[in-house]
Coordinates of C-alpha atoms in Angstrom, one line a residue:
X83 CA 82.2 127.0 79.7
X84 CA 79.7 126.9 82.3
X85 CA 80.7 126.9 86.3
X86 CA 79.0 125.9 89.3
X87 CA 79.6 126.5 93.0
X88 CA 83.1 128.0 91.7
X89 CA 85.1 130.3 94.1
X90 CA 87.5 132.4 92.2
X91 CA 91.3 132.0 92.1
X92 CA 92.4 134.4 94.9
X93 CA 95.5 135.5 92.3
X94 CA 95.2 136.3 88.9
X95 CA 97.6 134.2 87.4
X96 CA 97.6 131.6 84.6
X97 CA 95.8 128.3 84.5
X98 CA 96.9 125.0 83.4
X99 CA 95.0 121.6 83.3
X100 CA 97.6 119.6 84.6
X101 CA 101.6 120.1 85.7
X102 CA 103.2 117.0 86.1
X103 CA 102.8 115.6 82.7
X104 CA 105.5 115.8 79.6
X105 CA 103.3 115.3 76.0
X106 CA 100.0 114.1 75.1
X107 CA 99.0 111.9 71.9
X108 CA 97.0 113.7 70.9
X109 CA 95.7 117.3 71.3
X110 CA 93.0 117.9 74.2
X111 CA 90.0 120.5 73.7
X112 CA 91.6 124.1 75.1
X113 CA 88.3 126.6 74.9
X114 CA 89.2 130.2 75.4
X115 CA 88.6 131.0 79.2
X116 CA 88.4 134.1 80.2
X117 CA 91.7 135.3 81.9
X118 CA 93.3 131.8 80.7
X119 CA 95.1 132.5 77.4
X120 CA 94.4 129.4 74.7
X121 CA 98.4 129.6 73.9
X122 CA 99.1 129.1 77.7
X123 CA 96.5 126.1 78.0
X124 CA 97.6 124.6 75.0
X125 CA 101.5 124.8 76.3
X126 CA 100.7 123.6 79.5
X127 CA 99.3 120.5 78.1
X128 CA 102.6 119.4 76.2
X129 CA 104.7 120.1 79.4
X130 CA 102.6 118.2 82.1
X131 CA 100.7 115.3 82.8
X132 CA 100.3 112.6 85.7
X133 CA 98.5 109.4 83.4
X134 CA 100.9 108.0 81.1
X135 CA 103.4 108.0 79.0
X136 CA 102.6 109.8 75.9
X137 CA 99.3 111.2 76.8
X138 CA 100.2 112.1 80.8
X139 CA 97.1 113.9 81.6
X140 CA 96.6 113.6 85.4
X141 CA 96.3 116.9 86.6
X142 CA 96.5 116.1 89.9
X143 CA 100.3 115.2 89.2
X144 CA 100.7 118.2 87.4
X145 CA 99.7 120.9 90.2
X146 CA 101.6 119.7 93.1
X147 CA 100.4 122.2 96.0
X148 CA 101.9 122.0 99.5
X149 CA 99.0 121.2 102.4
X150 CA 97.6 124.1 104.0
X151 CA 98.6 124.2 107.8
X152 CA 100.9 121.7 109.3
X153 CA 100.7 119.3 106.2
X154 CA 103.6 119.5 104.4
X155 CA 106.0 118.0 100.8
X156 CA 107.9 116.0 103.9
X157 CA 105.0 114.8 104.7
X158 CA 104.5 111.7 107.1
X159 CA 104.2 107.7 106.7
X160 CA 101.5 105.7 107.3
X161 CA 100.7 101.9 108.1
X162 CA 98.4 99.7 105.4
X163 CA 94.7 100.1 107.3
X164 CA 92.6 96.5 107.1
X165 CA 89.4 97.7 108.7
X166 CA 86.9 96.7 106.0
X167 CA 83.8 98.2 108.6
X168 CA 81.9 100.6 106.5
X169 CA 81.2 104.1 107.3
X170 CA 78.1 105.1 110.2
X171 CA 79.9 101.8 112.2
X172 CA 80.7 102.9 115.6
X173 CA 81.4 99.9 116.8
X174 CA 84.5 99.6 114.5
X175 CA 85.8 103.4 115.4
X176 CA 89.7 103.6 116.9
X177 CA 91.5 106.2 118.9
X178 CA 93.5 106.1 116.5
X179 CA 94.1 105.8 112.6
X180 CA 95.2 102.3 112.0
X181 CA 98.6 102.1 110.1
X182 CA 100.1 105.7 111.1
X183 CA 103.1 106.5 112.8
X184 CA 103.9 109.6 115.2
X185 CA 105.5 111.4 112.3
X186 CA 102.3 111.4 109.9
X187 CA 99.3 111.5 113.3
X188 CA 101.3 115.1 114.1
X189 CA 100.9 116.5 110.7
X190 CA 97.2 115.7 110.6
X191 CA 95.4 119.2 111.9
X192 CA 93.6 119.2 115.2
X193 CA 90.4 120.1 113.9
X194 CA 90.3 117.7 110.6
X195 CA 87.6 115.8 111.3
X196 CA 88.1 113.7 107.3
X197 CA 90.6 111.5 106.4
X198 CA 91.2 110.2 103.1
X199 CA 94.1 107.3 103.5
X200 CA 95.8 105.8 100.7
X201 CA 98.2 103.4 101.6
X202 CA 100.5 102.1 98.7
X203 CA 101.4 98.3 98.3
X204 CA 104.9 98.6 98.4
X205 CA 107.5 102.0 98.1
X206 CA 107.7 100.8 93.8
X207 CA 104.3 99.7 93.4
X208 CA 101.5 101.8 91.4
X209 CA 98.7 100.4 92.9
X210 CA 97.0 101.6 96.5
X211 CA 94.3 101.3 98.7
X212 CA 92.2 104.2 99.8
X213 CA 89.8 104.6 102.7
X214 CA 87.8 107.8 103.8
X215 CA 87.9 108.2 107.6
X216 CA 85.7 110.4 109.8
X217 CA 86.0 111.0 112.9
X218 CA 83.8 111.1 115.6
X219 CA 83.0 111.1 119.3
X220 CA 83.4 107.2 119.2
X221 CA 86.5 107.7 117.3
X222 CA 87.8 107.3 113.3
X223 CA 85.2 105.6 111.9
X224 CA 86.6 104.0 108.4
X225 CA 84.9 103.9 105.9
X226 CA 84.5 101.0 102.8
X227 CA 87.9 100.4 101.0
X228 CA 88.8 101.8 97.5
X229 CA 90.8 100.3 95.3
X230 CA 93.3 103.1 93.5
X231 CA 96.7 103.7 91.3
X232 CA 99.5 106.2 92.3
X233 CA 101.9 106.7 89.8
X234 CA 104.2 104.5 88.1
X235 CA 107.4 104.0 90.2
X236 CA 105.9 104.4 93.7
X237 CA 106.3 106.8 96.4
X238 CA 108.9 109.4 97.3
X239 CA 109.3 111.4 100.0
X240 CA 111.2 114.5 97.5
X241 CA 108.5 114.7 95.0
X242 CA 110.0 115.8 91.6
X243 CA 108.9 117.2 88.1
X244 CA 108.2 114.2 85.9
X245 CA 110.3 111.6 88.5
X246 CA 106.8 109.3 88.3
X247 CA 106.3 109.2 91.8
X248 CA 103.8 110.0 94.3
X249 CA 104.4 112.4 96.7
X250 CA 103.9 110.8 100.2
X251 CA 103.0 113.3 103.0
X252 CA 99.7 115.1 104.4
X253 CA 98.0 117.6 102.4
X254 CA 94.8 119.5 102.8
X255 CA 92.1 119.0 100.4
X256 CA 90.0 122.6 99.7
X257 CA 89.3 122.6 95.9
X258 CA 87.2 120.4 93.4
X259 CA 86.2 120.4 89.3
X260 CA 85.9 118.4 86.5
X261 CA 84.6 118.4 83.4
X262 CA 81.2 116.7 84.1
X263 CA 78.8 119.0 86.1
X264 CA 78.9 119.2 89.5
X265 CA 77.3 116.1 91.1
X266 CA 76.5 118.0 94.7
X267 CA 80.3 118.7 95.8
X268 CA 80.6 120.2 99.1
X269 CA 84.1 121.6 98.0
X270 CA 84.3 124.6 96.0
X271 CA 83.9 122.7 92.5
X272 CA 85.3 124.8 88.8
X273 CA 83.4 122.9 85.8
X274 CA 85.4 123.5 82.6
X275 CA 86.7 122.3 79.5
X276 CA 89.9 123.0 80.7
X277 CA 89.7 119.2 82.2
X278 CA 89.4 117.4 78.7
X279 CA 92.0 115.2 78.2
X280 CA 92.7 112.3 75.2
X281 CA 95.4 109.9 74.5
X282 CA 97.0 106.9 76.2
X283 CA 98.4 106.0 79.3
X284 CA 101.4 103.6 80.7
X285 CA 99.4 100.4 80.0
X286 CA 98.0 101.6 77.0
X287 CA 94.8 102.7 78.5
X288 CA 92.5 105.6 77.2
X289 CA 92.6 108.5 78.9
X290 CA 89.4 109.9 78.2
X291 CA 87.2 110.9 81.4
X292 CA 90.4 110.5 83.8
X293 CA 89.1 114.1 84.6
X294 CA 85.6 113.9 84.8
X295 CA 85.8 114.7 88.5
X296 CA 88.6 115.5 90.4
X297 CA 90.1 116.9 93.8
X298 CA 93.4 118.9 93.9
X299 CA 95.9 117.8 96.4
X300 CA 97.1 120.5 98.4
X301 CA 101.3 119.9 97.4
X302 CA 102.6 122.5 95.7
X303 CA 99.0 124.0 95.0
X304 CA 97.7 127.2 96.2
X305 CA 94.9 126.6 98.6
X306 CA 91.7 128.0 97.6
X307 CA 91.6 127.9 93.4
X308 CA 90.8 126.2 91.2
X309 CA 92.6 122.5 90.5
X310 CA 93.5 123.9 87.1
X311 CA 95.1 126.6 88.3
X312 CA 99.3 127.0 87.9
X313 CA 101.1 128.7 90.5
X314 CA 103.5 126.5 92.2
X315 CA 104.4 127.7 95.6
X316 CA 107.6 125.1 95.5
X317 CA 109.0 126.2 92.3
X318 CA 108.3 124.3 89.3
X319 CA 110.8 121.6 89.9
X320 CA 108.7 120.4 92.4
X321 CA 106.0 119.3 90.1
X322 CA 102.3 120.5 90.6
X323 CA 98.7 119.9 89.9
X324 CA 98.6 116.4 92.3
X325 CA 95.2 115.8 91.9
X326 CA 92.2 112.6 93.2
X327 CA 91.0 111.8 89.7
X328 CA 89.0 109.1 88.0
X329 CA 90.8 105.9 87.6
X330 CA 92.0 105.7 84.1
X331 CA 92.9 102.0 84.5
X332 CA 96.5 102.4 84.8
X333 CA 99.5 103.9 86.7
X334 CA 99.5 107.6 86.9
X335 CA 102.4 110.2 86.7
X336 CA 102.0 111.3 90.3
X337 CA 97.8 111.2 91.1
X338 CA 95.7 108.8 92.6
X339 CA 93.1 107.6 90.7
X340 CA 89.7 106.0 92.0
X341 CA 86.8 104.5 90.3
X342 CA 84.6 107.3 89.1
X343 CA 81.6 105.9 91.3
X344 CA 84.4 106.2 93.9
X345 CA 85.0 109.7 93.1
X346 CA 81.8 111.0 92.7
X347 CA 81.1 109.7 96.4
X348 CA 84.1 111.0 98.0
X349 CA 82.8 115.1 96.4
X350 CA 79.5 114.0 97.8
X351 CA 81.0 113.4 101.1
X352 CA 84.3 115.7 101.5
X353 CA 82.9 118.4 103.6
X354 CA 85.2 122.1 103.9
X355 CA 83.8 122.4 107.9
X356 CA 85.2 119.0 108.2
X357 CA 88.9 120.7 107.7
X358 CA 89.8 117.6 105.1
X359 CA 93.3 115.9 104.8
X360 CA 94.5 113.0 102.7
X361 CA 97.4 111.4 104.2
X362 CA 99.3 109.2 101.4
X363 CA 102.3 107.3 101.1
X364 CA 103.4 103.7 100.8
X365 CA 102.5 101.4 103.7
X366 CA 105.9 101.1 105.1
X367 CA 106.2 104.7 104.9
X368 CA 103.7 105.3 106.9
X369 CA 104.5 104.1 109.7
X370 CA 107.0 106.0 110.7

């Protein structure tokens, strides 16, 4: 398995691609890592998933990690955003993010100068709309809309194991990998094999590549390791290993999936000094 730019888990614990998934179709590639047990892989992979139904293998819904800081599971709601200005346009900067209430601006730290916003069509809907924000002296400054899938049933403000629903909240975003090389990530990025994944999802989609690149969201994940990695500071129940992932063309089991030219832009731009949050949740959510 070859790594680049990967900062070590700071506990030595067992790994697991993704936590809130149930079965794969079929049986992903689990090399022998070192320290990561091919038994406890290989388990890990019929108990979670986050992209469909038989083959549920979005990792981000598997490692749930709470945000680092303020952010929190209860996270905050947010207002749909319509700026459609691309990013570097001052002239389209606000004060203040477009689409968020009190509730979700407090939870967002004082020195995160990234936003990634995904705002969900409707509290059942799987589908979402993502914007990175940056903020400058002018103000946020949005960047060019994304179109994205959350998981199947929606949004949720208590975030369960396997209840196909997207966390909604704020949650810091440290940690990076996939199973392509790293493109230039700014985040501490874990290439491995550990991020193969096969079957079907909901719609019948393949599932292949749905890891290629991915960033872990910070619920119920341990700041600082790897995506893959399994410790669940909430408790299992809680579900784990919430990741940004390649859009798989269908609902995921509790991710949010992006195009992988989408993905590979937002490691190119996510930037640690930046102090990086994503703020998700359905639009009416949001705004509270």
């Amino acid at each position: 398995m070859a790594s680049s730019t990967r900062r070590p888990s700071r506990r030595q614990l067992p790994r697991a691609p993704f936590g809130d998934h149930r079965a794969v179709t079929s049986t992903p590639a689990v090399p022998n890592r070192p320290g990561i047990p091919a038994a406890v892989l290989l388990l890990s992979l019929t108990l979670a998933g986050c992209a469909g139904p038989g083959a549920d293998a979005d990792p981000a819904g598997a490692l749930d990690a709470p945000a680092a800081a303020p952010a929190t599971a209860q996270a905050a709601q947010a207002v749909p955003t319509t700026g459609t200005a691309s990013a570097g346009s001052e002239a389209s900067a606000t004060a203040v993010l477009p689409g968020l209430g009190p509730k979700t601006l407090a939870e967002i730290p004082a020195n995160t100068r990234q936003v990634v916003l995904v705002t969900g069509q409707d509290k059942n809907s799987p589908t979402s709309q993502v914007i990175l924000y940056r903020r400058t002296d002018a103000g946020w400054t949005p960047g060019t809309p994304w179109p994205a899938h959350n998981a199947l049933k929606g949004w949720t403000d208590d975030h369960h194991l396997n209840d196909l629903r997207s966390p909604i909240g704020v949650f810091s975003l440290t940690d990076a990998g996939g199973l392509l090389p790293d493109p230039g990530a700014r985040l501490p990025y874990d290439q491995s094999h550990g991020f193969t994944i096969s079957g079907t999802g909901f719609d019948g989609e393949p599932l292949a590549g749905a890891f290629d690149y991915v960033v872990a969201i910070n619920y119920n994940h341990e700041p600082g390791t790897s995506p893959l990695d399994w410790t669940r500071p909430l408790g299992a129940d809680k579900g784990g290993g919430i990741w940004l992932h390649v859009d798989h063309g269908g609902p995921t089991h509790a991710c949010v999936s992006l195009k992988q030219e989408h993905m590979k832009e937002l490691l190119l731009r996510l930037d640690p000094a930046e102090h990086p949050v994503i703020v998700m949740g359905d639009a009416a959510s949001l705004t509270r």
